[in-house]
């Protein structure tokens, strides 16, 4: 891996989200919660979601420990899933996953143009297959939570 690749991966915005994670903390009255475990890197996160009466994500938060990529990605995740339906969260994760693995097609991203624009900074992980698991861990946990599973693992 070259210095330029690493520079692309650890962009300023990622470092900022790692240092000052958004929506960090437990939600005591969460509707759904799940743990995410990435044994390859040692990242362990818990996500909390609270849905309102219209089944929209009203509050979202996370706790845990992990590498800079996993924490920054979890922080960014919380900023884009708020206000979404469960289906939209699933769809957004699908698109984010493609963004991280390099499968994304710009034309497919219309519905979530603003969200993907925010998350695009994470696409540097596609150079580092191990880091894709770090970047998607919190999303796997969210998916597990809204599908009423307790735990998500990247393995
Ligand atoms: Zn990691």
mmCIF file with all atom_site columns, C-alpha atoms and ligand atoms in Angstrom:
data_model
loop_
_atom_site.group_PDB
_atom_site.id
_atom_site.type_symbol
_atom_site.label_atom_id
_atom_site.label_alt_id
_atom_site.label_comp_id
_atom_site.label_asym_id
_atom_site.label_entity_id
_atom_site.label_seq_id
_atom_site.pdbx_PDB_ins_code
_atom_site.Cartn_x
_atom_site.Cartn_y
_atom_site.Cartn_z
_atom_site.occupancy
_atom_site.B_iso_or_equiv
_atom_site.pdbx_formal_charge
_atom_site.auth_seq_id
_atom_site.auth_comp_id
_atom_site.auth_asym_id
_atom_site.auth_atom_id
_atom_site.pdbx_PDB_model_num
ATOM   1   C  CA  . UNK A 1 1   ? 0.000   0.000   0.000   1.00 0.00 ? 1   UNK A CA  1
ATOM   2   C  CA  . UNK A 1 2   ? 1.332   3.391   -0.945  1.00 0.00 ? 2   UNK A CA  1
ATOM   3   C  CA  . UNK A 1 3   ? 1.389   6.532   1.142   1.00 0.00 ? 3   UNK A CA  1
ATOM   4   C  CA  . UNK A 1 4   ? -1.133  8.083   -1.236  1.00 0.00 ? 4   UNK A CA  1
ATOM   5   C  CA  . UNK A 1 5   ? -3.556  5.196   -0.681  1.00 0.00 ? 5   UNK A CA  1
ATOM   6   C  CA  . UNK A 1 6   ? -3.319  5.644   3.072   1.00 0.00 ? 6   UNK A CA  1
ATOM   7   C  CA  . UNK A 1 7   ? -3.813  9.355   2.737   1.00 0.00 ? 7   UNK A CA  1
ATOM   8   C  CA  . UNK A 1 8   ? -6.944  8.686   0.717   1.00 0.00 ? 8   UNK A CA  1
ATOM   9   C  CA  . UNK A 1 9   ? -8.208  6.278   3.386   1.00 0.00 ? 9   UNK A CA  1
ATOM   10  C  CA  . UNK A 1 10  ? -7.646  8.461   6.423   1.00 0.00 ? 10  UNK A CA  1
ATOM   11  C  CA  . UNK A 1 11  ? -9.168  11.662  5.198   1.00 0.00 ? 11  UNK A CA  1
ATOM   12  C  CA  . UNK A 1 12  ? -9.722  14.610  7.508   1.00 0.00 ? 12  UNK A CA  1
ATOM   13  C  CA  . UNK A 1 13  ? -13.438 13.960  7.846   1.00 0.00 ? 13  UNK A CA  1
ATOM   14  C  CA  . UNK A 1 14  ? -12.807 10.356  8.907   1.00 0.00 ? 14  UNK A CA  1
ATOM   15  C  CA  . UNK A 1 15  ? -10.273 11.431  11.507  1.00 0.00 ? 15  UNK A CA  1
ATOM   16  C  CA  . UNK A 1 16  ? -12.744 13.998  12.813  1.00 0.00 ? 16  UNK A CA  1
ATOM   17  C  CA  . UNK A 1 17  ? -15.578 11.466  13.152  1.00 0.00 ? 17  UNK A CA  1
ATOM   18  C  CA  . UNK A 1 18  ? -13.194 9.109   14.964  1.00 0.00 ? 18  UNK A CA  1
ATOM   19  C  CA  . UNK A 1 19  ? -12.094 11.804  17.374  1.00 0.00 ? 19  UNK A CA  1
ATOM   20  C  CA  . UNK A 1 20  ? -15.581 13.245  17.943  1.00 0.00 ? 20  UNK A CA  1
ATOM   21  C  CA  . UNK A 1 21  ? -18.059 10.459  17.193  1.00 0.00 ? 21  UNK A CA  1
ATOM   22  C  CA  . UNK A 1 22  ? -21.604 11.728  16.585  1.00 0.00 ? 22  UNK A CA  1
ATOM   23  C  CA  . UNK A 1 23  ? -24.465 10.174  18.568  1.00 0.00 ? 23  UNK A CA  1
ATOM   24  C  CA  . UNK A 1 24  ? -22.117 8.210   20.818  1.00 0.00 ? 24  UNK A CA  1
ATOM   25  C  CA  . UNK A 1 25  ? -23.831 6.717   23.855  1.00 0.00 ? 25  UNK A CA  1
ATOM   26  C  CA  . UNK A 1 26  ? -26.558 4.316   24.906  1.00 0.00 ? 26  UNK A CA  1
ATOM   27  C  CA  . UNK A 1 27  ? -30.244 4.821   24.203  1.00 0.00 ? 27  UNK A CA  1
ATOM   28  C  CA  . UNK A 1 28  ? -31.969 3.454   27.279  1.00 0.00 ? 28  UNK A CA  1
ATOM   29  C  CA  . UNK A 1 29  ? -35.378 3.266   25.576  1.00 0.00 ? 29  UNK A CA  1
ATOM   30  C  CA  . UNK A 1 30  ? -34.202 1.869   22.245  1.00 0.00 ? 30  UNK A CA  1
ATOM   31  C  CA  . UNK A 1 31  ? -36.700 -0.084  20.129  1.00 0.00 ? 31  UNK A CA  1
ATOM   32  C  CA  . UNK A 1 32  ? -33.920 -2.208  18.665  1.00 0.00 ? 32  UNK A CA  1
ATOM   33  C  CA  . UNK A 1 33  ? -30.345 -2.887  19.627  1.00 0.00 ? 33  UNK A CA  1
ATOM   34  C  CA  . UNK A 1 34  ? -27.645 -5.246  18.356  1.00 0.00 ? 34  UNK A CA  1
ATOM   35  C  CA  . UNK A 1 35  ? -23.959 -5.898  18.794  1.00 0.00 ? 35  UNK A CA  1
ATOM   36  C  CA  . UNK A 1 36  ? -21.524 -5.901  15.921  1.00 0.00 ? 36  UNK A CA  1
ATOM   37  C  CA  . UNK A 1 37  ? -18.341 -7.891  16.137  1.00 0.00 ? 37  UNK A CA  1
ATOM   38  C  CA  . UNK A 1 38  ? -15.424 -7.786  13.715  1.00 0.00 ? 38  UNK A CA  1
ATOM   39  C  CA  . UNK A 1 39  ? -12.964 -10.349 15.089  1.00 0.00 ? 39  UNK A CA  1
ATOM   40  C  CA  . UNK A 1 40  ? -10.470 -9.754  12.297  1.00 0.00 ? 40  UNK A CA  1
ATOM   41  C  CA  . UNK A 1 41  ? -9.756  -6.251  13.571  1.00 0.00 ? 41  UNK A CA  1
ATOM   42  C  CA  . UNK A 1 42  ? -11.134 -6.435  17.114  1.00 0.00 ? 42  UNK A CA  1
ATOM   43  C  CA  . UNK A 1 43  ? -13.915 -3.898  16.551  1.00 0.00 ? 43  UNK A CA  1
ATOM   44  C  CA  . UNK A 1 44  ? -16.912 -4.334  18.849  1.00 0.00 ? 44  UNK A CA  1
ATOM   45  C  CA  . UNK A 1 45  ? -19.860 -1.974  18.596  1.00 0.00 ? 45  UNK A CA  1
ATOM   46  C  CA  . UNK A 1 46  ? -23.415 -1.807  19.884  1.00 0.00 ? 46  UNK A CA  1
ATOM   47  C  CA  . UNK A 1 47  ? -26.053 0.128   17.979  1.00 0.00 ? 47  UNK A CA  1
ATOM   48  C  CA  . UNK A 1 48  ? -29.326 1.479   19.323  1.00 0.00 ? 48  UNK A CA  1
ATOM   49  C  CA  . UNK A 1 49  ? -32.340 2.527   17.272  1.00 0.00 ? 49  UNK A CA  1
ATOM   50  C  CA  . UNK A 1 50  ? -35.567 4.094   18.369  1.00 0.00 ? 50  UNK A CA  1
ATOM   51  C  CA  . UNK A 1 51  ? -38.479 4.078   15.943  1.00 0.00 ? 51  UNK A CA  1
ATOM   52  C  CA  . UNK A 1 52  ? -41.395 6.479   16.139  1.00 0.00 ? 52  UNK A CA  1
ATOM   53  C  CA  . UNK A 1 53  ? -45.084 5.666   15.647  1.00 0.00 ? 53  UNK A CA  1
ATOM   54  C  CA  . UNK A 1 54  ? -44.664 5.887   11.877  1.00 0.00 ? 54  UNK A CA  1
ATOM   55  C  CA  . UNK A 1 55  ? -41.837 3.335   11.955  1.00 0.00 ? 55  UNK A CA  1
ATOM   56  C  CA  . UNK A 1 56  ? -39.242 5.959   11.089  1.00 0.00 ? 56  UNK A CA  1
ATOM   57  C  CA  . UNK A 1 57  ? -35.859 5.931   12.799  1.00 0.00 ? 57  UNK A CA  1
ATOM   58  C  CA  . UNK A 1 58  ? -36.299 8.649   15.380  1.00 0.00 ? 58  UNK A CA  1
ATOM   59  C  CA  . UNK A 1 59  ? -33.054 8.231   17.279  1.00 0.00 ? 59  UNK A CA  1
ATOM   60  C  CA  . UNK A 1 60  ? -29.907 6.276   16.613  1.00 0.00 ? 60  UNK A CA  1
ATOM   61  C  CA  . UNK A 1 61  ? -26.764 5.909   18.673  1.00 0.00 ? 61  UNK A CA  1
ATOM   62  C  CA  . UNK A 1 62  ? -23.809 3.604   19.180  1.00 0.00 ? 62  UNK A CA  1
ATOM   63  C  CA  . UNK A 1 63  ? -21.194 2.623   21.727  1.00 0.00 ? 63  UNK A CA  1
ATOM   64  C  CA  . UNK A 1 64  ? -18.105 0.451   21.577  1.00 0.00 ? 64  UNK A CA  1
ATOM   65  C  CA  . UNK A 1 65  ? -14.458 0.287   20.756  1.00 0.00 ? 65  UNK A CA  1
ATOM   66  C  CA  . UNK A 1 66  ? -12.716 -0.194  17.480  1.00 0.00 ? 66  UNK A CA  1
ATOM   67  C  CA  . UNK A 1 67  ? -10.289 1.138   14.943  1.00 0.00 ? 67  UNK A CA  1
ATOM   68  C  CA  . UNK A 1 68  ? -10.599 4.629   13.486  1.00 0.00 ? 68  UNK A CA  1
ATOM   69  C  CA  . UNK A 1 69  ? -12.442 3.383   10.418  1.00 0.00 ? 69  UNK A CA  1
ATOM   70  C  CA  . UNK A 1 70  ? -15.078 1.430   12.365  1.00 0.00 ? 70  UNK A CA  1
ATOM   71  C  CA  . UNK A 1 71  ? -15.764 4.289   14.770  1.00 0.00 ? 71  UNK A CA  1
ATOM   72  C  CA  . UNK A 1 72  ? -15.821 6.963   12.067  1.00 0.00 ? 72  UNK A CA  1
ATOM   73  C  CA  . UNK A 1 73  ? -18.109 4.865   9.898   1.00 0.00 ? 73  UNK A CA  1
ATOM   74  C  CA  . UNK A 1 74  ? -20.493 4.194   12.808  1.00 0.00 ? 74  UNK A CA  1
ATOM   75  C  CA  . UNK A 1 75  ? -20.568 7.898   13.556  1.00 0.00 ? 75  UNK A CA  1
ATOM   76  C  CA  . UNK A 1 76  ? -21.337 8.719   9.921   1.00 0.00 ? 76  UNK A CA  1
ATOM   77  C  CA  . UNK A 1 77  ? -23.954 5.973   9.793   1.00 0.00 ? 77  UNK A CA  1
ATOM   78  C  CA  . UNK A 1 78  ? -25.873 7.589   12.662  1.00 0.00 ? 78  UNK A CA  1
ATOM   79  C  CA  . UNK A 1 79  ? -26.015 10.874  10.764  1.00 0.00 ? 79  UNK A CA  1
ATOM   80  C  CA  . UNK A 1 80  ? -27.660 9.348   7.675   1.00 0.00 ? 80  UNK A CA  1
ATOM   81  C  CA  . UNK A 1 81  ? -30.144 6.746   8.974   1.00 0.00 ? 81  UNK A CA  1
ATOM   82  C  CA  . UNK A 1 82  ? -32.127 9.151   11.139  1.00 0.00 ? 82  UNK A CA  1
ATOM   83  C  CA  . UNK A 1 83  ? -35.564 9.809   9.672   1.00 0.00 ? 83  UNK A CA  1
ATOM   84  C  CA  . UNK A 1 84  ? -35.409 6.752   7.400   1.00 0.00 ? 84  UNK A CA  1
ATOM   85  C  CA  . UNK A 1 85  ? -37.791 3.813   7.257   1.00 0.00 ? 85  UNK A CA  1
ATOM   86  C  CA  . UNK A 1 86  ? -36.482 0.333   7.998   1.00 0.00 ? 86  UNK A CA  1
ATOM   87  C  CA  . UNK A 1 87  ? -36.624 -0.467  4.290   1.00 0.00 ? 87  UNK A CA  1
ATOM   88  C  CA  . UNK A 1 88  ? -34.697 2.674   3.413   1.00 0.00 ? 88  UNK A CA  1
ATOM   89  C  CA  . UNK A 1 89  ? -32.023 1.771   5.962   1.00 0.00 ? 89  UNK A CA  1
ATOM   90  C  CA  . UNK A 1 90  ? -31.691 -1.663  4.367   1.00 0.00 ? 90  UNK A CA  1
ATOM   91  C  CA  . UNK A 1 91  ? -31.473 -0.127  0.887   1.00 0.00 ? 91  UNK A CA  1
ATOM   92  C  CA  . UNK A 1 92  ? -28.963 2.471   2.010   1.00 0.00 ? 92  UNK A CA  1
ATOM   93  C  CA  . UNK A 1 93  ? -26.770 -0.206  3.567   1.00 0.00 ? 93  UNK A CA  1
ATOM   94  C  CA  . UNK A 1 94  ? -26.859 -2.138  0.321   1.00 0.00 ? 94  UNK A CA  1
ATOM   95  C  CA  . UNK A 1 95  ? -25.654 0.942   -1.571  1.00 0.00 ? 95  UNK A CA  1
ATOM   96  C  CA  . UNK A 1 96  ? -23.051 1.812   1.051   1.00 0.00 ? 96  UNK A CA  1
ATOM   97  C  CA  . UNK A 1 97  ? -21.727 -1.753  0.915   1.00 0.00 ? 97  UNK A CA  1
ATOM   98  C  CA  . UNK A 1 98  ? -21.346 -1.460  -2.854  1.00 0.00 ? 98  UNK A CA  1
ATOM   99  C  CA  . UNK A 1 99  ? -19.608 1.874   -2.392  1.00 0.00 ? 99  UNK A CA  1
ATOM   100 C  CA  . UNK A 1 100 ? -17.095 0.237   -0.020  1.00 0.00 ? 100 UNK A CA  1
ATOM   101 C  CA  . UNK A 1 101 ? -16.404 -2.734  -2.268  1.00 0.00 ? 101 UNK A CA  1
ATOM   102 C  CA  . UNK A 1 102 ? -16.224 -0.714  -5.474  1.00 0.00 ? 102 UNK A CA  1
ATOM   103 C  CA  . UNK A 1 103 ? -19.339 -2.272  -6.998  1.00 0.00 ? 103 UNK A CA  1
ATOM   104 C  CA  . UNK A 1 104 ? -21.336 0.926   -6.915  1.00 0.00 ? 104 UNK A CA  1
ATOM   105 C  CA  . UNK A 1 105 ? -22.816 2.354   -10.035 1.00 0.00 ? 105 UNK A CA  1
ATOM   106 C  CA  . UNK A 1 106 ? -23.446 6.099   -9.889  1.00 0.00 ? 106 UNK A CA  1
ATOM   107 C  CA  . UNK A 1 107 ? -26.779 5.706   -11.660 1.00 0.00 ? 107 UNK A CA  1
ATOM   108 C  CA  . UNK A 1 108 ? -28.073 3.458   -8.894  1.00 0.00 ? 108 UNK A CA  1
ATOM   109 C  CA  . UNK A 1 109 ? -27.529 6.034   -6.205  1.00 0.00 ? 109 UNK A CA  1
ATOM   110 C  CA  . UNK A 1 110 ? -30.240 8.545   -7.098  1.00 0.00 ? 110 UNK A CA  1
ATOM   111 C  CA  . UNK A 1 111 ? -32.604 7.949   -4.181  1.00 0.00 ? 111 UNK A CA  1
ATOM   112 C  CA  . UNK A 1 112 ? -29.862 8.478   -1.623  1.00 0.00 ? 112 UNK A CA  1
ATOM   113 C  CA  . UNK A 1 113 ? -27.716 10.970  -3.465  1.00 0.00 ? 113 UNK A CA  1
ATOM   114 C  CA  . UNK A 1 114 ? -27.171 13.225  -0.427  1.00 0.00 ? 114 UNK A CA  1
ATOM   115 C  CA  . UNK A 1 115 ? -26.475 10.342  1.940   1.00 0.00 ? 115 UNK A CA  1
ATOM   116 C  CA  . UNK A 1 116 ? -24.055 8.643   -0.413  1.00 0.00 ? 116 UNK A CA  1
ATOM   117 C  CA  . UNK A 1 117 ? -22.307 11.964  -1.010  1.00 0.00 ? 117 UNK A CA  1
ATOM   118 C  CA  . UNK A 1 118 ? -21.656 12.126  2.732   1.00 0.00 ? 118 UNK A CA  1
ATOM   119 C  CA  . UNK A 1 119 ? -20.534 8.509   2.938   1.00 0.00 ? 119 UNK A CA  1
ATOM   120 C  CA  . UNK A 1 120 ? -18.385 8.599   -0.189  1.00 0.00 ? 120 UNK A CA  1
ATOM   121 C  CA  . UNK A 1 121 ? -15.328 9.543   1.867   1.00 0.00 ? 121 UNK A CA  1
ATOM   122 C  CA  . UNK A 1 122 ? -15.355 5.926   3.121   1.00 0.00 ? 122 UNK A CA  1
ATOM   123 C  CA  . UNK A 1 123 ? -14.878 4.523   -0.384  1.00 0.00 ? 123 UNK A CA  1
ATOM   124 C  CA  . UNK A 1 124 ? -11.096 4.569   0.168   1.00 0.00 ? 124 UNK A CA  1
ATOM   125 C  CA  . UNK A 1 125 ? -11.518 1.258   2.020   1.00 0.00 ? 125 UNK A CA  1
ATOM   126 C  CA  . UNK A 1 126 ? -12.016 -0.537  -1.276  1.00 0.00 ? 126 UNK A CA  1
ATOM   127 C  CA  . UNK A 1 127 ? -8.198  -0.593  -1.593  1.00 0.00 ? 127 UNK A CA  1
ATOM   128 C  CA  . UNK A 1 128 ? -8.058  -2.522  1.700   1.00 0.00 ? 128 UNK A CA  1
ATOM   129 C  CA  . UNK A 1 129 ? -10.415 -5.534  1.832   1.00 0.00 ? 129 UNK A CA  1
ATOM   130 C  CA  . UNK A 1 130 ? -9.930  -5.971  5.591   1.00 0.00 ? 130 UNK A CA  1
ATOM   131 C  CA  . UNK A 1 131 ? -11.010 -2.389  6.177   1.00 0.00 ? 131 UNK A CA  1
ATOM   132 C  CA  . UNK A 1 132 ? -14.288 -2.952  4.307   1.00 0.00 ? 132 UNK A CA  1
ATOM   133 C  CA  . UNK A 1 133 ? -15.370 -5.036  7.312   1.00 0.00 ? 133 UNK A CA  1
ATOM   134 C  CA  . UNK A 1 134 ? -14.470 -2.198  9.669   1.00 0.00 ? 134 UNK A CA  1
ATOM   135 C  CA  . UNK A 1 135 ? -16.408 0.319   7.581   1.00 0.00 ? 135 UNK A CA  1
ATOM   136 C  CA  . UNK A 1 136 ? -19.519 -1.834  7.285   1.00 0.00 ? 136 UNK A CA  1
ATOM   137 C  CA  . UNK A 1 137 ? -19.584 -3.241  10.850  1.00 0.00 ? 137 UNK A CA  1
ATOM   138 C  CA  . UNK A 1 138 ? -21.985 -0.686  12.319  1.00 0.00 ? 138 UNK A CA  1
ATOM   139 C  CA  . UNK A 1 139 ? -24.249 -1.128  9.305   1.00 0.00 ? 139 UNK A CA  1
ATOM   140 C  CA  . UNK A 1 140 ? -24.288 -4.897  9.767   1.00 0.00 ? 140 UNK A CA  1
ATOM   141 C  CA  . UNK A 1 141 ? -25.257 -4.282  13.388  1.00 0.00 ? 141 UNK A CA  1
ATOM   142 C  CA  . UNK A 1 142 ? -28.052 -1.904  12.362  1.00 0.00 ? 142 UNK A CA  1
ATOM   143 C  CA  . UNK A 1 143 ? -29.335 -4.434  9.863   1.00 0.00 ? 143 UNK A CA  1
ATOM   144 C  CA  . UNK A 1 144 ? -29.291 -7.123  12.562  1.00 0.00 ? 144 UNK A CA  1
ATOM   145 C  CA  . UNK A 1 145 ? -31.090 -4.816  14.986  1.00 0.00 ? 145 UNK A CA  1
ATOM   146 C  CA  . UNK A 1 146 ? -33.924 -3.883  12.652  1.00 0.00 ? 146 UNK A CA  1
ATOM   147 C  CA  . UNK A 1 147 ? -34.284 -7.507  11.617  1.00 0.00 ? 147 UNK A CA  1
ATOM   148 C  CA  . UNK A 1 148 ? -34.503 -8.388  15.318  1.00 0.00 ? 148 UNK A CA  1
ATOM   149 C  CA  . UNK A 1 149 ? -31.243 -10.276 15.606  1.00 0.00 ? 149 UNK A CA  1
ATOM   150 C  CA  . UNK A 1 150 ? -28.976 -9.684  18.596  1.00 0.00 ? 150 UNK A CA  1
ATOM   151 C  CA  . UNK A 1 151 ? -25.596 -9.924  16.981  1.00 0.00 ? 151 UNK A CA  1
ATOM   152 C  CA  . UNK A 1 152 ? -23.913 -9.266  13.686  1.00 0.00 ? 152 UNK A CA  1
ATOM   153 C  CA  . UNK A 1 153 ? -20.493 -10.569 12.865  1.00 0.00 ? 153 UNK A CA  1
ATOM   154 C  CA  . UNK A 1 154 ? -18.378 -9.840  9.828   1.00 0.00 ? 154 UNK A CA  1
ATOM   155 C  CA  . UNK A 1 155 ? -17.148 -13.464 9.835   1.00 0.00 ? 155 UNK A CA  1
HETATM 156 ZN ZN1 . LIG B 2 .   ? -11.403 -2.129  12.354  1.00 0.00 ? 1   LIG B ZN1 1
#
